[in-house]
GROMACS .gro file of C-alpha atoms in nm:
model
  212
    1UNK     CA    1  13.405  10.426  10.158
    2UNK     CA    2  13.180  10.338   9.860
    3UNK     CA    3  13.329   9.984   9.804
    4UNK     CA    4  13.261   9.861  10.191
    5UNK     CA    5  12.912  10.036  10.189
    6UNK     CA    6  12.825   9.846   9.851
    7UNK     CA    7  12.955   9.529  10.009
    8UNK     CA    8  12.741   9.584  10.311
    9UNK     CA    9  12.430   9.665  10.119
   10UNK     CA   10  12.488   9.358   9.884
   11UNK     CA   11  12.535   9.115  10.176
   12UNK     CA   12  12.224   9.252  10.343
   13UNK     CA   13  12.001   9.183  10.023
   14UNK     CA   14  12.158   8.844   9.969
   15UNK     CA   15  12.072   8.748  10.325
   16UNK     CA   16  11.706   8.887  10.324
   17UNK     CA   17  11.606   8.834   9.958
   18UNK     CA   18  11.368   8.555  10.046
   19UNK     CA   19  11.173   8.725  10.306
   20UNK     CA   20  10.881   8.950  10.242
   21UNK     CA   21  10.992   9.308  10.284
   22UNK     CA   22  11.005   9.667  10.160
   23UNK     CA   23  11.355   9.793  10.071
   24UNK     CA   24  11.440  10.139  10.188
   25UNK     CA   25  11.635  10.337   9.935
   26UNK     CA   26  11.872  10.639  10.006
   27UNK     CA   27  12.110  10.721  10.283
   28UNK     CA   28  12.130  10.920  10.602
   29UNK     CA   29  12.399  10.984  10.855
   30UNK     CA   30  12.491  10.839  11.183
   31UNK     CA   31  12.248  10.877  11.489
   32UNK     CA   32  11.943  10.985  11.272
   33UNK     CA   33  12.135  11.303  11.119
   34UNK     CA   34  12.202  11.429  10.762
   35UNK     CA   35  12.459  11.226  10.568
   36UNK     CA   36  12.700  11.525  10.555
   37UNK     CA   37  12.729  11.897  10.528
   38UNK     CA   38  12.837  11.853  10.163
   39UNK     CA   39  12.577  11.605  10.054
   40UNK     CA   40  12.430  11.695   9.724
   41UNK     CA   41  12.138  11.593   9.502
   42UNK     CA   42  12.371  11.425   9.242
   43UNK     CA   43  12.555  11.227   9.494
   44UNK     CA   44  12.234  11.099   9.658
   45UNK     CA   45  12.074  11.019   9.321
   46UNK     CA   46  12.402  10.823   9.232
   47UNK     CA   47  12.357  10.627   9.568
   48UNK     CA   48  11.993  10.539   9.503
   49UNK     CA   49  12.094  10.432   9.141
   50UNK     CA   50  12.372  10.210   9.291
   51UNK     CA   51  12.132  10.051   9.540
   52UNK     CA   52  11.882   9.976   9.269
   53UNK     CA   53  12.162   9.826   9.053
   54UNK     CA   54  12.236   9.579   9.372
   55UNK     CA   55  11.873   9.505   9.396
   56UNK     CA   56  11.847   9.406   9.043
   57UNK     CA   57  12.162   9.179   9.081
   58UNK     CA   58  12.049   9.029   9.398
   59UNK     CA   59  11.678   9.012   9.426
   60UNK     CA   60  11.505   9.056   9.097
   61UNK     CA   61  11.618   9.198   8.758
   62UNK     CA   62  11.269   9.345   8.734
   63UNK     CA   63  11.273   9.611   8.990
   64UNK     CA   64  10.902   9.672   8.962
   65UNK     CA   65  10.848   9.351   9.154
   66UNK     CA   66  11.073   9.455   9.426
   67UNK     CA   67  10.883   9.688   9.674
   68UNK     CA   68  11.089   9.984   9.750
   69UNK     CA   69  11.028  10.309   9.962
   70UNK     CA   70  11.225  10.646   9.980
   71UNK     CA   71  11.152  10.800  10.317
   72UNK     CA   72  11.117  11.181  10.285
   73UNK     CA   73  11.186  11.246  10.654
   74UNK     CA   74  11.340  11.568  10.799
   75UNK     CA   75  11.613  11.692  10.561
   76UNK     CA   76  11.552  11.440  10.291
   77UNK     CA   77  11.223  11.620  10.209
   78UNK     CA   78  11.432  11.927  10.133
   79UNK     CA   79  11.631  11.721   9.867
   80UNK     CA   80  11.306  11.627   9.696
   81UNK     CA   81  11.192  11.993   9.717
   82UNK     CA   82  11.524  12.091   9.550
   83UNK     CA   83  11.468  11.844   9.266
   84UNK     CA   84  11.589  11.513   9.362
   85UNK     CA   85  11.372  11.235   9.213
   86UNK     CA   86  11.356  10.849   9.224
   87UNK     CA   87  11.191  10.636   8.968
   88UNK     CA   88  10.816  10.616   8.959
   89UNK     CA   89  10.777  10.261   9.096
   90UNK     CA   90  10.939  10.368   9.425
   91UNK     CA   91  10.683  10.457   9.697
   92UNK     CA   92  10.733  10.803   9.841
   93UNK     CA   93  10.700  10.792  10.224
   94UNK     CA   94  10.593  11.139  10.346
   95UNK     CA   95  10.634  11.220  10.724
   96UNK     CA   96  10.464  11.426  10.992
   97UNK     CA   97  10.642  11.703  11.146
   98UNK     CA   98  10.735  11.489  11.467
   99UNK     CA   99  10.424  11.650  11.637
  100UNK     CA  100  10.155  11.461  11.452
  101UNK     CA  101  10.096  11.724  11.170
  102UNK     CA  102  10.147  11.592  10.819
  103UNK     CA  103  10.411  11.798  10.650
  104UNK     CA  104  10.312  11.736  10.299
  105UNK     CA  105  10.071  11.531  10.076
  106UNK     CA  106  10.090  11.411   9.718
  107UNK     CA  107  10.002  11.644   9.442
  108UNK     CA  108   9.766  11.543   9.166
  109UNK     CA  109  10.089  11.479   8.938
  110UNK     CA  110  10.247  11.284   9.219
  111UNK     CA  111   9.945  11.062   9.254
  112UNK     CA  112   9.992  10.929   8.924
  113UNK     CA  113  10.316  10.758   9.023
  114UNK     CA  114  10.292  10.374   9.000
  115UNK     CA  115  10.484  10.347   9.343
  116UNK     CA  116  10.225  10.564   9.512
  117UNK     CA  117  10.285  10.721   9.850
  118UNK     CA  118  10.269  10.665  10.214
  119UNK     CA  119  10.300  10.814  10.554
  120UNK     CA  120  10.548  10.779  10.830
  121UNK     CA  121  10.395  10.901  11.162
  122UNK     CA  122  10.515  10.941  11.519
  123UNK     CA  123  10.371  10.871  11.862
  124UNK     CA  124  10.717  10.879  12.006
  125UNK     CA  125  10.994  11.122  11.925
  126UNK     CA  126  11.350  11.191  12.044
  127UNK     CA  127  11.504  11.505  11.934
  128UNK     CA  128  11.483  11.901  11.927
  129UNK     CA  129  11.300  12.103  12.031
  130UNK     CA  130  11.153  11.847  12.292
  131UNK     CA  131  11.154  11.460  12.314
  132UNK     CA  132  10.848  11.274  12.420
  133UNK     CA  133  10.856  10.926  12.530
  134UNK     CA  134  10.697  10.674  12.778
  135UNK     CA  135  10.367  10.844  12.792
  136UNK     CA  136  10.091  10.846  12.542
  137UNK     CA  137  10.036  11.215  12.446
  138UNK     CA  138   9.825  11.158  12.146
  139UNK     CA  139   9.471  11.226  12.084
  140UNK     CA  140   9.326  10.983  11.849
  141UNK     CA  141   9.109  11.255  11.716
  142UNK     CA  142   9.433  11.417  11.579
  143UNK     CA  143   9.537  11.079  11.440
  144UNK     CA  144   9.210  11.010  11.264
  145UNK     CA  145   9.217  11.368  11.101
  146UNK     CA  146   9.566  11.359  10.980
  147UNK     CA  147   9.549  11.000  10.846
  148UNK     CA  148   9.203  11.075  10.695
  149UNK     CA  149   9.392  11.349  10.507
  150UNK     CA  150   9.656  11.093  10.382
  151UNK     CA  151   9.374  10.874  10.261
  152UNK     CA  152   9.199  11.146  10.074
  153UNK     CA  153   9.528  11.232   9.919
  154UNK     CA  154   9.626  10.900   9.808
  155UNK     CA  155   9.901  10.852  10.054
  156UNK     CA  156   9.769  10.495  10.136
  157UNK     CA  157  10.040  10.256   9.999
  158UNK     CA  158  10.234  10.229  10.336
  159UNK     CA  159  10.151  10.365  10.676
  160UNK     CA  160  10.432  10.346  10.924
  161UNK     CA  161  10.405  10.465  11.310
  162UNK     CA  162  10.686  10.521  11.539
  163UNK     CA  163  10.566  10.401  11.879
  164UNK     CA  164  10.894  10.395  12.075
  165UNK     CA  165  10.831  10.159  12.373
  166UNK     CA  166  10.510   9.949  12.308
  167UNK     CA  167  10.382   9.930  12.663
  168UNK     CA  168  10.225  10.301  12.714
  169UNK     CA  169  10.126  10.314  12.356
  170UNK     CA  170   9.873  10.029  12.341
  171UNK     CA  171   9.556  10.250  12.303
  172UNK     CA  172   9.679  10.468  12.011
  173UNK     CA  173   9.881  10.175  11.842
  174UNK     CA  174   9.546   9.980  11.819
  175UNK     CA  175   9.356  10.265  11.692
  176UNK     CA  176   9.621  10.345  11.427
  177UNK     CA  177   9.608   9.982  11.317
  178UNK     CA  178   9.240   9.947  11.307
  179UNK     CA  179   9.221  10.280  11.112
  180UNK     CA  180   9.468  10.149  10.870
  181UNK     CA  181   9.285   9.832  10.823
  182UNK     CA  182   8.937   9.978  10.774
  183UNK     CA  183   8.939  10.356  10.749
  184UNK     CA  184   8.578  10.404  10.678
  185UNK     CA  185   8.485  10.219  10.979
  186UNK     CA  186   8.611  10.499  11.218
  187UNK     CA  187   8.480  10.824  11.115
  188UNK     CA  188   8.523  11.124  11.373
  189UNK     CA  189   8.169  11.044  11.505
  190UNK     CA  190   8.259  10.705  11.620
  191UNK     CA  191   8.573  10.787  11.811
  192UNK     CA  192   8.422  10.805  12.164
  193UNK     CA  193   8.288  10.457  12.095
  194UNK     CA  194   8.632  10.325  12.019
  195UNK     CA  195   8.754  10.459  12.350
  196UNK     CA  196   8.461  10.294  12.545
  197UNK     CA  197   8.499   9.962  12.387
  198UNK     CA  198   8.872   9.952  12.443
  199UNK     CA  199   8.839  10.040  12.801
  200UNK     CA  200   8.557   9.793  12.848
  201UNK     CA  201   8.764   9.519  12.700
  202UNK     CA  202   9.068   9.576  12.911
  203UNK     CA  203   8.928   9.701  13.245
  204UNK     CA  204   8.559   9.576  13.246
  205UNK     CA  205   8.228   9.771  13.148
  206UNK     CA  206   8.179   9.910  13.504
  207UNK     CA  207   8.419  10.200  13.475
  208UNK     CA  208   8.472  10.193  13.097
  209UNK     CA  209   8.294  10.541  13.040
  210UNK     CA  210   8.481  10.713  13.275
  211UNK     CA  211   8.826  10.560  13.180
  212UNK     CA  212   8.747  10.639  12.815
   0.00000   0.00000   0.00000
């Protein structure tokens, strides 16, 4: 169905080219699944090449001026491990294992890429072996530890966190954003202070320590 898919991608970039955005490359299947049982590296590399050709024709012929990301999530990381590559100006977005543990960090050689690297993290997940939604199950100590590793290994170009429903995730969302904005301001030793300050602001100082 390449012609219709090409037309769909082209129409999307024509519509959105004047907005500030990061363009996601690659392709996955319906409902967050692998594209197909027969998908191979050559086919996926051809898809990315076609997408970049469309970007050059619609957004900017100088593709280094078009922010692009390749999300190495679930089975897509296995394509990378089997040898699939994208050009150096594309950001590699490594992911956690859906339980808050980073699966992979950039090697010294990968840290030389002009596109750099980033992290796709989860506070909410729907899938096997177990879904977790609607309750905050995350310790900010775990978040600080894992994202501090990302920072140390140069995965700092883009940080994305999947939060699902916003309402029950207010506490970890704010911590993630503050950490991303100023990582050195929130070392491990200051994490109890973050909880107390947040609780005092939201509920008043009287019970802030207990709530934290």
